[in-house]
Short mmCIF file of C-alpha atoms in Angstrom, two decimals:
data_model
loop_
_atom_site.label_atom_id
_atom_site.label_comp_id
_atom_site.label_asym_id
_atom_site.label_seq_id
_atom_site.Cartn_x
_atom_site.Cartn_y
_atom_site.Cartn_z
CA SER O 1144 -6.40 239.09 12.27
CA GLU O 1145 -8.95 237.27 13.94
CA PRO O 1146 -8.31 233.49 16.01
CA PHE O 1147 -10.35 230.66 13.93
CA THR O 1148 -10.57 227.28 15.19
CA VAL O 1149 -9.86 224.27 12.77
CA THR O 1150 -12.16 221.29 13.42
CA ARG O 1151 -10.61 217.80 12.09
CA HIS O 1152 -13.32 216.37 9.52
CA GLN O 1153 -15.48 213.21 11.58
CA HIS O 1154 -16.08 210.68 8.53
CA SER O 1155 -19.85 209.04 9.07
CA TRP O 1156 -19.65 205.56 7.69
CA THR O 1157 -22.25 204.10 5.69
CA TYR O 1158 -21.92 200.48 4.37
CA THR O 1159 -23.29 199.31 1.11
CA ALA O 1160 -22.64 196.12 -0.45
CA SER O 1161 -22.98 193.95 -3.64
CA GLY O 1162 -22.25 189.76 -3.88
CA ALA O 1163 -19.00 189.69 -1.80
CA THR O 1164 -17.75 192.99 -1.66
CA ILE O 1165 -19.02 195.74 0.86
CA THR O 1166 -18.16 199.69 0.18
CA ALA O 1167 -17.27 202.27 2.41
CA SER O 1168 -19.04 206.15 2.09
CA CYS O 1169 -18.84 208.68 3.90
CA THR O 1170 -22.13 210.27 4.71
CA ASP O 1171 -21.17 214.31 5.33
CA THR O 1172 -21.67 216.06 2.44
CA THR O 1173 -19.05 218.38 3.38
CA CYS O 1174 -16.71 215.68 3.33
CA THR O 1175 -14.08 215.94 0.26
CA SER O 1176 -12.79 212.31 0.67
CA PRO O 1177 -15.68 210.42 0.35
CA ASN O 1178 -14.10 206.81 -0.79
CA GLY O 1179 -13.40 204.47 2.11
CA GLY O 1180 -12.53 201.84 -0.07
CA SER O 1181 -13.71 198.13 0.46
CA VAL O 1182 -13.57 194.94 2.21
CA THR O 1183 -14.50 191.62 0.25
CA ILE O 1184 -14.65 188.08 1.31
CA LYS O 1185 -13.53 185.57 -1.41
CA ALA O 1186 -13.70 181.63 -1.28
CA PRO O 1187 -11.40 179.00 -0.74
CA ALA O 1188 -9.23 177.85 -3.48
CA GLU O 1189 -8.92 174.47 -3.20
CA LEU O 1190 -12.82 172.97 -2.31
CA THR O 1191 -12.19 169.40 -2.15
CA TYR O 1192 -12.78 167.04 0.67
CA SER O 1193 -9.68 166.76 2.79
CA GLY O 1194 -10.15 166.44 6.26
CA GLU O 1195 -9.10 169.57 7.10
CA GLY O 1196 -11.49 173.29 7.75
CA LYS O 1197 -11.82 174.90 4.54
CA PRO O 1198 -12.11 178.99 5.42
CA ALA O 1199 -13.06 181.40 3.27
CA THR O 1200 -10.83 184.73 3.20
CA VAL O 1201 -11.27 188.67 3.66
CA THR O 1202 -9.16 190.94 1.71
CA ALA O 1203 -9.15 194.95 2.19
CA SER O 1204 -8.57 197.49 -0.43
CA SER O 1205 -5.64 199.56 -0.13
CA ASP O 1206 -7.90 202.45 0.97
CA TRP O 1207 -9.74 200.88 3.16
CA GLN O 1208 -11.00 203.03 6.21
CA GLY O 1209 -12.89 200.68 8.01
CA LEU O 1210 -11.95 197.92 11.04
CA ALA O 1211 -8.93 195.77 9.58
CA ALA O 1212 -9.23 192.37 7.42
CA SER O 1213 -8.59 189.93 10.05
CA GLY O 1214 -10.97 191.29 12.42
CA ILE O 1215 -13.73 190.92 10.53
CA THR O 1216 -15.99 187.84 11.64
CA ILE O 1217 -17.07 185.48 9.42
CA SER O 1218 -20.20 183.55 9.31
CA TYR O 1219 -20.92 180.25 7.57
CA ILE O 1220 -23.92 178.71 6.75
CA LYS O 1221 -24.69 174.76 5.60
CA THR O 1222 -26.84 173.76 3.14
CA GLY O 1223 -28.71 170.42 4.81
CA MET O 1224 -30.81 167.86 4.05
CA TYR O 1225 -33.41 169.83 6.20
CA GLY O 1226 -32.91 173.57 5.06
CA PRO O 1227 -30.22 176.00 6.80
CA GLU O 1228 -27.92 175.70 9.87
CA MET O 1229 -25.19 178.18 11.51
CA LEU O 1230 -22.22 176.47 12.01
CA GLU O 1231 -21.40 176.57 15.34
CA ASN O 1232 -18.92 179.88 16.54
CA GLY O 1233 -15.49 178.80 15.62
CA LYS O 1234 -16.45 175.27 13.54
CA LEU O 1235 -15.11 176.56 9.59
CA PRO O 1236 -16.47 174.59 6.24
CA THR O 1237 -15.07 170.98 6.66
CA ASN O 1238 -17.78 168.13 5.54
CA ALA O 1239 -18.70 167.87 1.49
CA GLY O 1240 -21.42 169.88 0.70
CA GLU O 1241 -22.92 174.21 -0.35
CA TYR O 1242 -21.96 177.05 2.29
CA THR O 1243 -22.38 180.13 2.03
CA ALA O 1244 -19.40 182.87 4.24
CA SER O 1245 -20.64 186.03 5.14
CA ILE O 1246 -19.17 188.96 7.13
CA THR O 1247 -21.11 192.00 8.53
CA VAL O 1248 -19.86 195.84 8.58
CA GLY O 1249 -20.92 198.59 10.59
CA GLU O 1250 -24.28 198.81 12.56
CA GLY O 1251 -28.04 199.23 12.42
CA ASN O 1252 -29.26 200.45 9.44
CA LYS O 1253 -26.18 201.69 8.41
CA ALA O 1254 -24.52 198.27 8.16
CA ALA O 1255 -23.83 195.72 5.73
CA THR O 1256 -23.44 192.53 5.17
CA ALA O 1257 -22.07 190.30 1.91
CA SER O 1258 -21.47 186.47 0.99
CA VAL O 1259 -20.01 183.99 -0.84
CA LYS O 1260 -20.96 180.68 -1.57
CA TYR O 1261 -18.79 177.55 -2.20
CA THR O 1262 -19.18 173.83 -2.56
CA ILE O 1263 -17.14 171.42 -1.25
CA GLN O 1264 -16.80 168.76 -3.64
CA ARG O 1265 -16.39 164.92 -2.15
CA ALA O 1266 -12.88 163.32 -2.36
CA ASP O 1267 -11.97 160.05 -4.37
CA PRO O 1268 -10.93 157.43 -2.19
CA LYS O 1269 -7.63 156.50 -2.41
CA ALA O 1270 -6.16 153.38 -1.08
CA SER O 1271 -3.50 155.44 1.19
CA ASP O 1272 -6.94 156.10 3.34
CA PHE O 1273 -7.39 152.13 4.07
CA THR O 1274 -5.71 149.91 6.08
CA PHE O 1275 -5.50 146.45 4.71
CA ALA O 1276 -4.67 143.34 6.81
CA VAL O 1277 -3.87 139.86 5.51
CA PRO O 1278 -5.77 137.06 6.47
CA SER O 1279 -3.96 134.64 9.21
CA PRO O 1280 -3.54 131.57 9.15
CA LEU O 1281 -1.85 131.60 5.33
CA THR O 1282 -1.77 127.94 4.91
CA TYR O 1283 -4.07 126.26 2.95
CA ASP O 1284 -7.22 124.22 5.37
CA GLU O 1285 -10.31 124.87 2.94
CA ASN O 1286 -11.50 127.28 4.90
CA ALA O 1287 -11.63 130.92 2.35
CA LYS O 1288 -8.95 133.35 3.91
CA THR O 1289 -10.54 136.37 4.66
CA ALA O 1290 -8.13 140.21 4.49
CA THR O 1291 -10.22 143.07 6.14
CA VAL O 1292 -10.07 146.80 4.05
CA LYS O 1293 -11.19 149.28 6.73
CA PRO O 1294 -10.75 153.38 6.86
CA ASN O 1295 -8.07 154.35 8.60
CA THR O 1296 -8.32 156.05 12.15
CA GLY O 1297 -10.31 159.80 11.41
CA ILE O 1298 -11.46 158.85 8.02
CA ASN O 1299 -14.85 160.12 7.94
CA GLY O 1300 -17.68 159.82 5.76
CA MET O 1301 -16.01 156.97 3.56
CA GLY O 1302 -19.19 154.90 2.20
CA ALA O 1303 -19.89 150.81 2.73
CA VAL O 1304 -16.71 148.94 1.30
CA THR O 1305 -16.71 145.40 -0.14
CA VAL O 1306 -13.55 143.07 -0.43
CA LYS O 1307 -13.29 142.02 -3.86
CA TYR O 1308 -10.12 138.77 -4.54
CA TYR O 1309 -8.76 138.43 -7.86
CA GLN O 1310 -6.71 135.15 -9.29
CA ASP O 1311 -5.05 135.77 -12.35
CA ASP O 1312 -7.42 139.01 -13.29
CA LYS O 1313 -10.11 136.82 -12.65
CA PRO O 1314 -13.05 136.97 -9.38
CA VAL O 1315 -12.77 134.79 -6.77
CA GLU O 1316 -15.64 134.45 -4.65
CA LYS O 1317 -13.88 132.84 -1.51
CA PRO O 1318 -10.03 132.58 -1.50
CA THR O 1319 -9.68 129.26 -0.28
CA ASN O 1320 -7.51 126.96 -2.74
CA ALA O 1321 -3.65 127.59 -2.52
CA GLY O 1322 -2.08 130.41 -5.06
CA LYS O 1323 -1.46 134.16 -5.08
CA TYR O 1324 -4.90 136.38 -4.73
CA ILE O 1325 -4.71 140.35 -5.19
CA VAL O 1326 -7.49 142.70 -3.25
CA LYS O 1327 -9.66 145.02 -4.63
CA ILE O 1328 -12.41 147.33 -3.28
CA SER O 1329 -15.59 148.76 -4.23
CA VAL O 1330 -16.31 151.99 -2.49
CA GLU O 1331 -20.28 153.18 -2.40
CA GLU O 1332 -20.36 157.01 -2.10
CA GLY O 1333 -20.72 158.16 1.00
CA THR O 1334 -20.59 162.05 2.66
CA ASN O 1335 -17.56 162.79 1.90
CA TYR O 1336 -16.47 160.65 -0.38
CA ASN O 1337 -17.40 159.45 -4.24
CA ALA O 1338 -17.80 156.15 -4.93
CA THR O 1339 -15.47 153.91 -6.75
CA THR O 1340 -14.45 150.61 -7.69
CA ASP O 1341 -11.45 148.37 -8.10
CA LEU O 1342 -9.47 150.23 -6.17
CA THR O 1343 -5.92 148.84 -5.32
CA THR O 1344 -2.16 149.10 -4.40
CA ASP O 1345 0.90 146.64 -4.55
CA GLY O 1346 0.60 146.20 -0.96
CA TRP O 1347 -2.92 143.98 -0.63
CA LYS O 1348 -1.59 140.78 -1.92
CA PHE O 1349 -1.06 137.71 0.24
CA THR O 1350 -0.29 133.75 -0.80
CA ILE O 1351 -2.35 130.78 0.94
CA GLY O 1352 0.30 128.04 1.06
CA LYS O 1353 0.04 124.33 -0.30
CA ALA O 1354 -0.30 121.98 3.19
CA THR O 1355 1.43 118.39 4.45
CA GLN O 1356 0.16 115.58 2.84
CA THR O 1357 0.04 113.30 5.68
CA ILE O 1358 1.46 109.58 4.60
CA THR O 1359 0.84 106.59 6.99
CA VAL O 1360 3.29 103.38 6.56
CA PRO O 1361 3.04 99.75 7.27
CA THR O 1362 5.02 99.07 9.89
CA ASP O 1363 5.15 94.48 9.81
CA LYS O 1364 5.43 93.82 6.47
CA THR O 1365 7.38 90.68 4.71
CA ILE O 1366 7.55 89.65 1.19
CA VAL O 1367 8.01 85.69 0.41
CA LYS O 1368 11.23 84.78 -2.04
CA ASP O 1369 9.19 82.97 -4.68
CA GLY O 1370 9.41 85.22 -7.52
CA ILE O 1371 5.99 86.04 -7.81
CA ALA O 1372 5.21 89.69 -8.53
CA GLU O 1373 2.70 90.94 -5.08
CA ASP O 1374 0.75 93.96 -5.04
CA ILE O 1375 2.20 96.64 -2.18
CA SER O 1376 -0.58 99.47 -3.58
CA ASP O 1377 -3.00 99.94 -0.52
CA TRP O 1378 0.36 98.82 1.89
CA ALA O 1379 0.54 102.99 2.85
CA THR O 1380 -1.96 105.33 2.65
CA VAL O 1381 -2.25 109.41 1.90
CA ALA O 1382 -4.41 111.50 4.07
CA GLY O 1383 -5.10 115.55 2.92
CA VAL O 1384 -7.05 118.70 4.54
CA THR O 1385 -10.27 117.33 6.49
CA GLY O 1386 -13.09 117.67 4.15
CA GLY O 1387 -10.31 119.18 1.56
CA SER O 1388 -9.89 118.43 -1.81
CA ALA O 1389 -7.85 115.09 -3.10
CA PRO O 1390 -4.61 114.15 -1.74
CA GLY O 1391 -1.83 113.38 -4.41
CA THR O 1392 -1.44 109.74 -5.76
CA LEU O 1393 1.35 107.22 -4.30
CA SER O 1394 3.65 105.72 -6.52
CA TYR O 1395 6.60 103.71 -4.83
CA THR O 1396 10.41 103.06 -5.92
CA LEU O 1397 12.72 101.08 -4.21
CA ASP O 1398 14.97 102.78 -1.79
CA GLY O 1399 19.32 101.10 -2.58
CA SER O 1400 19.82 99.02 -5.23
CA TYR O 1401 19.33 95.17 -4.38
CA THR O 1402 19.79 91.94 -5.85
CA GLY O 1403 17.35 90.41 -7.02
CA VAL O 1404 14.14 92.50 -6.09
CA ALA O 1405 12.16 94.46 -8.22
CA LEU O 1406 9.74 96.63 -7.79
CA LYS O 1407 8.01 97.63 -11.08
CA GLY O 1408 5.02 100.10 -10.48
CA ASN O 1409 3.12 98.76 -7.00
CA GLN O 1410 4.42 95.07 -8.26
CA LEU O 1411 7.20 93.85 -5.79
CA THR O 1412 8.90 91.22 -6.85
CA VAL O 1413 11.66 88.93 -4.16
CA ASP O 1414 13.29 85.82 -6.09
CA SER O 1415 14.79 82.45 -4.10
CA SER O 1416 18.53 83.72 -4.43
CA VAL O 1417 17.63 86.78 -1.77
CA ALA O 1418 18.57 86.02 1.59
CA THR O 1419 16.17 85.71 4.26
CA GLY O 1420 15.42 88.29 6.77
CA THR O 1421 16.80 90.77 4.11
CA THR O 1422 15.94 94.50 4.84
CA ILE O 1423 14.40 95.96 2.24
CA THR O 1424 13.82 100.13 2.32
CA ILE O 1425 10.58 101.17 0.08
CA LYS O 1426 10.08 105.28 -0.64
CA VAL O 1427 6.39 105.95 -0.66
CA THR O 1428 6.24 109.20 -2.58
CA ALA O 1429 2.56 111.18 -2.70
CA GLU O 1430 2.38 113.75 -5.66
CA GLU O 1431 2.05 117.36 -5.09
CA THR O 1432 -1.11 118.78 -5.93
CA GLY O 1433 -2.16 121.95 -5.99
CA ASN O 1434 -2.98 122.60 -2.68
CA TYR O 1435 -0.44 120.26 -0.72
CA ASN O 1436 2.97 120.31 -1.28
CA LYS O 1437 4.88 116.83 -2.28
CA GLU O 1438 5.26 114.23 0.61
CA GLU O 1439 8.19 111.39 1.41
CA GLN O 1440 8.09 108.23 3.39
CA THR O 1441 9.98 105.41 3.68
CA PHE O 1442 9.28 101.45 5.21
CA THR O 1443 10.85 98.31 5.42
CA VAL O 1444 10.07 94.74 4.16
CA LYS O 1445 11.46 91.18 5.70
CA VAL O 1446 12.88 88.77 3.42
CA ALA O 1447 11.18 85.42 4.42
CA ASP O 1448 11.80 81.77 2.68
CA LYS O 1449 8.93 79.52 2.18
CA ASN O 1450 6.98 77.88 4.54
CA THR O 1451 6.01 74.04 3.90
CA ALA O 1452 2.21 74.05 3.18
CA THR O 1453 -0.13 71.08 3.88
CA VAL O 1454 -3.27 71.00 1.65
CA THR O 1455 -6.14 69.07 2.05
CA ILE O 1456 -8.92 68.26 -0.58
CA THR O 1457 -12.74 67.29 0.74
CA GLY O 1458 -15.96 66.28 -0.89
CA LEU O 1459 -14.77 64.07 -2.52
CA PRO O 1460 -17.49 61.17 -3.01
CA ASP O 1461 -16.19 57.69 -2.96
CA THR O 1462 -18.05 56.16 -6.14
CA VAL O 1463 -19.79 58.50 -8.66
CA THR O 1464 -22.34 58.37 -11.62
CA TYR O 1465 -21.48 59.70 -14.81
CA GLY O 1466 -23.28 63.79 -15.33
CA GLN O 1467 -22.96 62.96 -11.32
CA GLU O 1468 -22.15 66.61 -9.91
CA PHE O 1469 -20.34 67.41 -6.44
CA THR O 1470 -18.26 69.84 -4.89
CA LEU O 1471 -14.20 69.90 -4.11
CA THR O 1472 -13.13 71.83 -1.10
CA ALA O 1473 -9.79 73.15 -0.89
CA SER O 1474 -7.40 73.57 2.27
CA GLN O 1475 -4.15 74.64 3.34
CA THR O 1476 -2.01 74.88 6.05
CA GLY O 1477 2.01 75.84 7.10
CA ASP O 1478 1.90 78.77 4.68
CA THR O 1479 1.01 82.33 6.50
CA THR O 1480 2.92 84.62 4.62
CA GLY O 1481 1.10 87.23 2.98
CA ALA O 1482 1.70 85.70 -1.22
CA ASN O 1483 -0.21 84.82 -3.60
CA LYS O 1484 -1.26 81.68 -3.75
CA LYS O 1485 -2.88 79.98 -7.16
CA TRP O 1486 -4.76 76.75 -6.87
CA THR O 1487 -5.27 74.53 -10.26
CA TRP O 1488 -6.71 71.70 -10.68
CA ASP O 1489 -5.36 68.58 -12.75
CA TYR O 1490 -7.20 64.91 -13.32
CA ASP O 1491 -7.18 62.00 -15.84
CA ARG O 1492 -10.51 61.21 -16.18
CA GLU O 1493 -9.94 58.80 -13.28
CA HIS O 1494 -8.24 60.08 -10.65
CA PHE O 1495 -7.04 64.10 -9.43
#
């Protein structure tokens, strides 16, 4: 028999695209296996912005005869405000928006390009996307306390943040008064995040503490043991924060038990049985208010004996005509205590 030569068939592939799939076919009419399989480009399954790239994938059929799917280059075009924009080599679709991912197989007039469009959606803001910082200091001082809530480092495309404050579910424009506050935020729509309102979490809280009232007490008070009640309501004073809310009302009580001494309200009375020089301790209390803690101070009062007073009356005419008006003036010396003094006039039609 005559010798013969067997020549291995060399495929001449041509490629056609239909949507996201490229199919290979051998153009040699003598080819007994002209089907070269196909490759398909697919959009990623997760399409919500996360800050990470979202690449398309290429899969090949089991009978694919071309370049390995992992070696096929994918190019990306982003649809922007000013038209399509090709992503730089190596960059993946990351930001929210519409993308077209494409692959090309073959060369020249035998090449084909398949593509798939997909959209990365904006994400909903979460409290964990933000860093919260409480205001300082946190004691009532009539100044508004401002918390800060900012997107975490690395968060891109978040809209403008508005910080809001609430007490007992009621909005508060400026957290100034003592009390507990809850912080919430509203976020405008950004390039990568949706808008949201009243976003909060358990940790977004702070408390403004009550301030301390300042009581000023006297250091040199005395009282005469004459049984006459003396008003001591202005002996001590109380002040709060400069320019702030009013301090608490002052009240007085005896700090201890004293025979012959009575303090009812603001009226202090010492009777003659109390020894001269006795020291009485009085406690003054500023009541608690919405912005101030209760405050207490004490001061001492010395018991003094009565002093002899000399009274002088002037202005009495030597003779008086019926119907004549005149003015009498009384003055005293010798008694310099702070006790109440009462003047009374008496006459018998002939004598004062």
